[in-house]
Short mmCIF file of C-alpha atoms and ligand atoms in Angstrom, two decimals:
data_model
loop_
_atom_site.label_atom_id
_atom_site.label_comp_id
_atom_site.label_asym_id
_atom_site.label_seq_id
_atom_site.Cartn_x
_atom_site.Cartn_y
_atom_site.Cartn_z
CA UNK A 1473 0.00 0.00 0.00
CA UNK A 1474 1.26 3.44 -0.99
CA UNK A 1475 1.41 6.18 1.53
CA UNK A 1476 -1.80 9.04 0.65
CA UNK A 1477 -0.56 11.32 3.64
CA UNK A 1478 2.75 11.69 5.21
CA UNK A 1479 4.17 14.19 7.77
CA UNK A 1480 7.23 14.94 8.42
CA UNK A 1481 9.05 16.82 11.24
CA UNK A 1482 5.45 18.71 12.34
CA UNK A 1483 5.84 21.43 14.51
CA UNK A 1484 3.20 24.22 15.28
CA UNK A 1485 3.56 26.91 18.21
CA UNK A 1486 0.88 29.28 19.34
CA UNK A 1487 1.49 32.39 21.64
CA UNK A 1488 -0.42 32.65 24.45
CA UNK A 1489 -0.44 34.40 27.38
CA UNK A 1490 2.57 34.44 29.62
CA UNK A 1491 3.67 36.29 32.97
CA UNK A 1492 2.89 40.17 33.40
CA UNK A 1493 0.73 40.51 30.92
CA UNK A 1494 3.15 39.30 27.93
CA UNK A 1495 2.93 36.18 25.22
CA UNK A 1496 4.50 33.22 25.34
CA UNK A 1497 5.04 30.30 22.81
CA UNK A 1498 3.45 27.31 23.46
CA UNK A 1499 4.35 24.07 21.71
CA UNK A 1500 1.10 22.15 20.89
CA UNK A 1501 2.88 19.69 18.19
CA UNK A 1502 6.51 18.55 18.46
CA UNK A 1503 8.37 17.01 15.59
CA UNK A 1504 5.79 14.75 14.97
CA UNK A 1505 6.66 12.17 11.61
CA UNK A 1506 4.17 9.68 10.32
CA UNK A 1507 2.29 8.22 7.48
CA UNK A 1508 -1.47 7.22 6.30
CA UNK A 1509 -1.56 4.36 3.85
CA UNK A 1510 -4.09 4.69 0.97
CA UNK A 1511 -7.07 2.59 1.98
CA UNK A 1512 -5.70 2.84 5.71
CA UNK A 1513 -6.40 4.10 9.14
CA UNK A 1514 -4.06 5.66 11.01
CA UNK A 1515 -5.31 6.09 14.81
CA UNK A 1516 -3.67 9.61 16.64
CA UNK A 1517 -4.25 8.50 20.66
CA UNK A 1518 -2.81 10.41 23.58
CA UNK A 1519 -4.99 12.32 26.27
CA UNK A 1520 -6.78 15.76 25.85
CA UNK A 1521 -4.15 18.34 25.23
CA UNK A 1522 -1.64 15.84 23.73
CA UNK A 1523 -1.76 18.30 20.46
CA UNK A 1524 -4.60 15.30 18.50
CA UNK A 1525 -6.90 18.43 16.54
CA UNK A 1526 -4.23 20.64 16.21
CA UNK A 1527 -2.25 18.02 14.29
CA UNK A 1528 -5.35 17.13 12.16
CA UNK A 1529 -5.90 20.49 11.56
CA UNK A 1530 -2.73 20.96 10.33
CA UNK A 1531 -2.38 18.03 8.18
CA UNK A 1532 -5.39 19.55 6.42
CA UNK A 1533 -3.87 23.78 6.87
CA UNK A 1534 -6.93 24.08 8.49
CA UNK A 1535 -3.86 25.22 11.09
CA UNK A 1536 -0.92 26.39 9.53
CA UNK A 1537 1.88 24.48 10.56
CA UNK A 1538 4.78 26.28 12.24
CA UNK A 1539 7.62 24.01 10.50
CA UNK A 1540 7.80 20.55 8.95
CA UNK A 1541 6.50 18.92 5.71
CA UNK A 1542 3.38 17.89 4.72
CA UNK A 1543 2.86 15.61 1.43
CA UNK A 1544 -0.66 14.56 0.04
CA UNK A 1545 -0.87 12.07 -2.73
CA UNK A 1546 2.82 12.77 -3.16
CA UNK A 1547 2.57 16.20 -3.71
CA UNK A 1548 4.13 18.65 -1.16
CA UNK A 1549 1.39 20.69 0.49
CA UNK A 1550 2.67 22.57 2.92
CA UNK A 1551 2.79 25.81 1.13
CA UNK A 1552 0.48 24.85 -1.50
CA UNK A 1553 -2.84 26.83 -2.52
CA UNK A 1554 -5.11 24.44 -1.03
CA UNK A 1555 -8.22 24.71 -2.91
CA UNK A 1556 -7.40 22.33 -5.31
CA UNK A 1557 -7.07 19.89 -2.05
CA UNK A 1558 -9.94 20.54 -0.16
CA UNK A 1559 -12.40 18.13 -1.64
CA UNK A 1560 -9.89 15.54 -1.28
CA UNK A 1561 -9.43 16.13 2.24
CA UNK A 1562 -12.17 16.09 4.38
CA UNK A 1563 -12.65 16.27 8.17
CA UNK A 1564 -15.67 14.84 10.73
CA UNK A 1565 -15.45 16.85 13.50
CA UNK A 1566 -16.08 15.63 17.38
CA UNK A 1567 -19.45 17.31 18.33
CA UNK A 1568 -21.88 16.91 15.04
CA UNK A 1569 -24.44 19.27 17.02
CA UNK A 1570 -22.09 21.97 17.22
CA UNK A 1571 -20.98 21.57 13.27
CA UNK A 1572 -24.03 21.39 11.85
CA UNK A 1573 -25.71 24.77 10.82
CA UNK A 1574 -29.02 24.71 12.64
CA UNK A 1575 -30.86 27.06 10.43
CA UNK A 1576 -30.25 25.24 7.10
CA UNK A 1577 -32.33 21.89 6.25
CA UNK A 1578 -30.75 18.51 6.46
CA UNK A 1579 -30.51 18.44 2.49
CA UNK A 1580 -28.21 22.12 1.86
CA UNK A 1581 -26.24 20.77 4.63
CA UNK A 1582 -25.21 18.11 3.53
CA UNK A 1583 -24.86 19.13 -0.53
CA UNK A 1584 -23.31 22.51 0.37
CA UNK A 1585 -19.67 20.90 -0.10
CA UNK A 1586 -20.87 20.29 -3.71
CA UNK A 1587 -22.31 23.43 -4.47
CA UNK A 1588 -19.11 25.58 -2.94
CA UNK A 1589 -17.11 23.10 -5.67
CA UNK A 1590 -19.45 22.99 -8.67
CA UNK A 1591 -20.53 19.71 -8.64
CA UNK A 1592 -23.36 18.53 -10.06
CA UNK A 1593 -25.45 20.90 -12.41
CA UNK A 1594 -28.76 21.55 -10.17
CA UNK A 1595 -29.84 21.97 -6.95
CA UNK A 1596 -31.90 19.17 -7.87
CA UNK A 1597 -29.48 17.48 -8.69
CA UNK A 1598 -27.39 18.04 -5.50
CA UNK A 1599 -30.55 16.83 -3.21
CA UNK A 1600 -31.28 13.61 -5.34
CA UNK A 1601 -27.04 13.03 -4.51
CA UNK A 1602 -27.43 13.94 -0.88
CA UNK A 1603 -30.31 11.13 -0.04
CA UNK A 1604 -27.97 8.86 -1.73
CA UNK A 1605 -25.72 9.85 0.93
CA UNK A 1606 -28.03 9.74 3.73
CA UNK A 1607 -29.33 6.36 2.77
CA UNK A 1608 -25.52 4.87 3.09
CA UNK A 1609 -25.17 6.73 5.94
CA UNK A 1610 -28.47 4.90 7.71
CA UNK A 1611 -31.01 7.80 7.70
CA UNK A 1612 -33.11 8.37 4.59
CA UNK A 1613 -34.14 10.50 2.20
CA UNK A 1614 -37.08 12.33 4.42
CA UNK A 1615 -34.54 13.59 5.96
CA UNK A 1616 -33.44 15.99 3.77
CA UNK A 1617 -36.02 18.32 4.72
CA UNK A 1618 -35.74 18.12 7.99
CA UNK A 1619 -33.40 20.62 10.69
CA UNK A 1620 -30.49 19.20 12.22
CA UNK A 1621 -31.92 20.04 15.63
CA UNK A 1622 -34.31 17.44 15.29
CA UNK A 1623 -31.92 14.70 14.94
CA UNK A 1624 -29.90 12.78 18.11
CA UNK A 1625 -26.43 12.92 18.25
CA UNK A 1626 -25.69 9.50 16.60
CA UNK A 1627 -27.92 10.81 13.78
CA UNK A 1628 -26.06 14.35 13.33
CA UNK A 1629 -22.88 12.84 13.17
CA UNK A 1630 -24.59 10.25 10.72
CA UNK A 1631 -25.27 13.96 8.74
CA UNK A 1632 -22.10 15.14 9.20
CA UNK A 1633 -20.00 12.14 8.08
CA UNK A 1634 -22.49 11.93 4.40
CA UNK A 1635 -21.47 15.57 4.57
CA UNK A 1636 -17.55 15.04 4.36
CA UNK A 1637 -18.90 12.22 1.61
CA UNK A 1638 -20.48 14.65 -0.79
CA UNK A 1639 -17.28 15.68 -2.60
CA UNK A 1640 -16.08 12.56 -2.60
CA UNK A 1641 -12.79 12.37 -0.66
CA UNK A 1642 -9.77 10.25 -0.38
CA UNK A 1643 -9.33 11.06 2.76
CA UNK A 1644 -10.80 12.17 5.99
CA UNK A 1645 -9.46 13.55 9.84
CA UNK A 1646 -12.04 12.05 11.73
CA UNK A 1647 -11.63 14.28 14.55
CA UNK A 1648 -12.62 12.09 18.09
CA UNK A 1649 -16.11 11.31 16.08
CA UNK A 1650 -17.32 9.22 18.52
CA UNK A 1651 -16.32 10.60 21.86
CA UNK A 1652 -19.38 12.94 22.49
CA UNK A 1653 -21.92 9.38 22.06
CA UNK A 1654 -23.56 6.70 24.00
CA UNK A 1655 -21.30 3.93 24.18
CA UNK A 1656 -24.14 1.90 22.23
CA UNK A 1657 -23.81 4.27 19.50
CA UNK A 1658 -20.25 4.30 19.26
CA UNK A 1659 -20.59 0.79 18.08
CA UNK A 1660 -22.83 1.77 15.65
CA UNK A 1661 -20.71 5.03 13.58
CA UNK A 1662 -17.46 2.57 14.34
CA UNK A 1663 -19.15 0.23 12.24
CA UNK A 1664 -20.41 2.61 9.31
CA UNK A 1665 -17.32 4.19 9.27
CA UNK A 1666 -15.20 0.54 8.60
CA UNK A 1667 -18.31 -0.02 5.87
CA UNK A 1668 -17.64 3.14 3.91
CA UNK A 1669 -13.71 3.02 4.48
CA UNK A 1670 -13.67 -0.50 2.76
CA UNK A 1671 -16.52 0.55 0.28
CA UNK A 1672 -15.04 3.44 -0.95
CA UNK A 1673 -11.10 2.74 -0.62
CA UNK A 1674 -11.20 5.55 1.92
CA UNK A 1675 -7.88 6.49 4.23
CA UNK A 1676 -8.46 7.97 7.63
CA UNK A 1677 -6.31 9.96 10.29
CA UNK A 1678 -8.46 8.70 13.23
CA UNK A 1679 -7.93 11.19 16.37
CA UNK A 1680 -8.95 9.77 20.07
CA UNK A 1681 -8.49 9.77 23.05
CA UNK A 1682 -10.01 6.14 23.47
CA UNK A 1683 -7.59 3.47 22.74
CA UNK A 1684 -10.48 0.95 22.97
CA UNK A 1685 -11.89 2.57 20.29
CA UNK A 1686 -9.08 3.20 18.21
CA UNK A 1687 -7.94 -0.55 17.85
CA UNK A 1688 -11.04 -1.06 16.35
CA UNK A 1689 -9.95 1.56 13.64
CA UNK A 1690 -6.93 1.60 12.71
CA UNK A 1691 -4.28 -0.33 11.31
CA UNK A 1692 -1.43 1.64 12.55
CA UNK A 1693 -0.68 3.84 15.45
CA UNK A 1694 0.73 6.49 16.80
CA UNK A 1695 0.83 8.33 20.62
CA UNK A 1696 0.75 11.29 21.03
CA UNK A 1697 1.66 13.04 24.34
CA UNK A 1698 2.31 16.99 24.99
CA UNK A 1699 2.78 17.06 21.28
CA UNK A 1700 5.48 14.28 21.11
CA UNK A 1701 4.86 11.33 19.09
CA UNK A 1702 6.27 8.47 21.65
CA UNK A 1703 5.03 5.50 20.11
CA UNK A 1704 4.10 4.68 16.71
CA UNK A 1705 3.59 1.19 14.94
CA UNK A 1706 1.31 -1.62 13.51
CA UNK A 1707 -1.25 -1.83 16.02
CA UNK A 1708 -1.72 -5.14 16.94
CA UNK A 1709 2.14 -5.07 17.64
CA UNK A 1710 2.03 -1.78 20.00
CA UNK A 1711 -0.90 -3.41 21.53
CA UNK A 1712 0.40 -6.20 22.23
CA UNK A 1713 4.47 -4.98 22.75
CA UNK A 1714 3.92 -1.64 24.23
CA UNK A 1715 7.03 0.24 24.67
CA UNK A 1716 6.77 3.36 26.33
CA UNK A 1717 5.70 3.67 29.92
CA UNK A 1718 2.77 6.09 28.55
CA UNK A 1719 1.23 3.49 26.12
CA UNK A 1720 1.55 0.86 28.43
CA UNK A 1721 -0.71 3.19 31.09
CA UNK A 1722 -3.36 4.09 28.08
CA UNK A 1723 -3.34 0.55 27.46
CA UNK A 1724 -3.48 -0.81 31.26
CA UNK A 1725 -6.27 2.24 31.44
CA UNK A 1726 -9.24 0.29 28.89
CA UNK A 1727 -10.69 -1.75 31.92
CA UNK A 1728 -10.61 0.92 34.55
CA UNK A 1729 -13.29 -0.86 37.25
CA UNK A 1730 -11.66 -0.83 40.18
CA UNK A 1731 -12.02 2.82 41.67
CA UNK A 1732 -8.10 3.08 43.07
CA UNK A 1733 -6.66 1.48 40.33
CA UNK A 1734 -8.16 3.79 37.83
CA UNK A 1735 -7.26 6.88 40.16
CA UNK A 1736 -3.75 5.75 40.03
CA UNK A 1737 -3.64 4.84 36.27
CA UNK A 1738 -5.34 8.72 36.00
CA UNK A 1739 -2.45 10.50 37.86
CA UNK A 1740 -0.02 8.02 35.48
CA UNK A 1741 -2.13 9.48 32.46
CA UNK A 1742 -2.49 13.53 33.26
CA UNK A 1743 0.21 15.38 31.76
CA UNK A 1744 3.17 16.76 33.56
CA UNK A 1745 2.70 20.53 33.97
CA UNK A 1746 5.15 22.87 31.86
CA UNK A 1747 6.75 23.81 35.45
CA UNK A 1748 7.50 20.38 35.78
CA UNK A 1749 8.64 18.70 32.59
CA UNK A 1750 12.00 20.61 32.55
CA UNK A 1751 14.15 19.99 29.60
CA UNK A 1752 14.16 16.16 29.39
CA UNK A 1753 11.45 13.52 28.80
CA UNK A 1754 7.81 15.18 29.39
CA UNK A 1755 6.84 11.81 30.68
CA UNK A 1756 9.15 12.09 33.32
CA UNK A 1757 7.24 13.75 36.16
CA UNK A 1758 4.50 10.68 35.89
CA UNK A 1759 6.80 7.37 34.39
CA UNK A 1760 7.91 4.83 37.20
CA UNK A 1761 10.76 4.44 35.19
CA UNK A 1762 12.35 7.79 35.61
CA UNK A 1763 16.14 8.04 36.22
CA UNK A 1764 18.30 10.69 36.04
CA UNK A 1765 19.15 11.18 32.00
CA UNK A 1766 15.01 10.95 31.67
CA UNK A 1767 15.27 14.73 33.50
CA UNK A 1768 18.26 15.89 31.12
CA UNK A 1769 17.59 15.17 28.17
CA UNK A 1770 14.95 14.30 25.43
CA UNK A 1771 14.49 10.89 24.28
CA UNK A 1772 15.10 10.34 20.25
CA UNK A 1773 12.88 7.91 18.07
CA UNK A 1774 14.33 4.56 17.93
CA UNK A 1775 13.16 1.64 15.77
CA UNK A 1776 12.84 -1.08 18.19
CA UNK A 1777 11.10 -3.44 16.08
CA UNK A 1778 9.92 -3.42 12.50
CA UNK A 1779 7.45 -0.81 11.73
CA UNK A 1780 7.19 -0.10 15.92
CA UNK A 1781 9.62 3.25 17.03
CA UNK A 1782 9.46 4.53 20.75
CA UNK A 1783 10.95 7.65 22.09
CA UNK A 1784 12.06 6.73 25.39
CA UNK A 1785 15.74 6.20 27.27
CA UNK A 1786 14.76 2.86 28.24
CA UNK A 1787 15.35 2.07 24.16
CA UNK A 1788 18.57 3.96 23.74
FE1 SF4 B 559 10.07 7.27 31.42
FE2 SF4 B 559 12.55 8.08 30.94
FE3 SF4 B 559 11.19 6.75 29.08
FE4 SF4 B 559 10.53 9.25 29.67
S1 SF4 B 559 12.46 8.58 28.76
S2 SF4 B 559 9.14 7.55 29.41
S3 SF4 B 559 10.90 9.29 31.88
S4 SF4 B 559 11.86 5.97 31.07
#
């Protein structure tokens, strides 16, 4: 499988506020490398703040990138006038109520994508295409003149992901598209979204924070953690081989039952405050491995296996 998406060397900063009343630079994304195969998944995991969006957004220039390389279908597109991309690279964002224009009906919601790119010669035309959509999506074509207020949330995201379909991508950020549902209905857009992925020869960047869920996705992985990539690899094999201390505690999180043991598996989890990460390993304030090079200096990407790479002194 060729790659459709690779990254290379990601950064992106944003200023924010600092002490008395002046900016700061905060690093959201750190030198983060990887790769989507065509017809792939590739699942982004790491906790909230671990840079996820912000690297989605990027790959996509939603989010201008601050340094680093992006390539789509072999081209190089990280200076690139994107408009000839956009169709091609769609994105289903996390909460489908908040995305979805309330005032406009179910049917110029969901064909807007091909009227902004001239697809399709009629509005007609456009409508007749969208309950196509909403019929392989699970809803039907009724729908299209209803509001998006009167669907529930595993319906609007139902809407929004036959909305990234309309102008027929190649690939699509799927932006934690599951996390604001019932568990029962996670099941369900899981499901639909391995359907269209294998009908349609569709490649994902799948962002979560859930690695439960992401196994189910993706192929490959990669963890993310205060904008480091510390673990990347075939998933099965990081699953079943994690490396770093941080996988191994998203990992050891999935059954989480017993009140204590989840407490302590949270504290493992939260990141390390700026204050406290110094210039070494940002793990090191929370990893039971911690010695003293962990607090002086980064860790480098090492291939430990084949297709698996970890970022941690305990590989040098
Ligand atoms: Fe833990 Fe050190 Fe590895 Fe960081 S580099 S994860 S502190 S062992």
């Amino acid at each position: 499988m060729a790659e459709i998406l690779r990254v290379e060397h990601l950064k992106k900063n944003f200023s924010v506020p600092g002490d008395r009343g002046k900016k700061r630079s905060f690093s959201a994304v750190n030198d983060v490398s990887f790769s989507v195969e065509r017809g792939g998944c590739f699942g982004l995991v790491g906790e909230s703040g671990s840079g996820k969006t912000t690297t989605g957004r990027t790959v996509l220039r939603l989010t201008e990138p601050t340094a680093g390389r992006i390539f789509f279908d072999g081209t190089d597109i990280t200076d690139a006038d994107m408009r000839p991309y956009r169709r091609k690279m769609q994105i289903i964002f996390q909460n489908p109520a908040g995305s979805l224009d309330p005032k406009y009906q179910v049917g110029d919601v969901v064909s807007e994508g091909m009227r902004a790119n001239g697809l399709y010669g009629s509005r007609a035309e456009r409508l007749r295409r969208a309950a196509d959509l909403l019929r392989q999506v699970g809803l039907s074509e009724d729908d299209l003149r209803r509001y998006p207020g009167e669907f529930s949330g595993g319906q609007q995201q139902r809407i929004g992901i036959a909305r990234a379909l309309a102008v027929d991508p190649s690939f699509i950020v799927c932006d934690e598209p599951v996390s604001a549902l019932d568990v029962s209905l996670q099941a369900q857009i899981i499901n639909l979204l391995k359907a269209l992925q294998q009908e349609r020869g569709l490649s994902y960047l799948f962002i979560s924070h859930d690695m439960a869920v992401v196994r189910h996705m993706a192929d490959r992985i990669g963890v993310l953690f205060r904008g480091c990539l510390v673990e990347c690899g075939e998933t099965m094999e990081v699953l079943s081989h994690p490396a770093h201390p941080y996988t191994r505690a998203l990992i050891a999180a999935i059954p989480a039952a017993d009140p204590d043991r989840a407490a302590a598996k949270i504290h493992a989890l939260r990141p390390a405050a700026p204050a406290e990460a110094g210039e070494g390993c940002a793990y090191a304030a929370r990893c039971p491995y911690a010695k003293e090079v962990c607090r002086l200096e980064r860790p480098v990407e090492r291939e430990i296996g084949p297709d698996h790479s970890c970022c941690c002194h305990l590989f040098s």
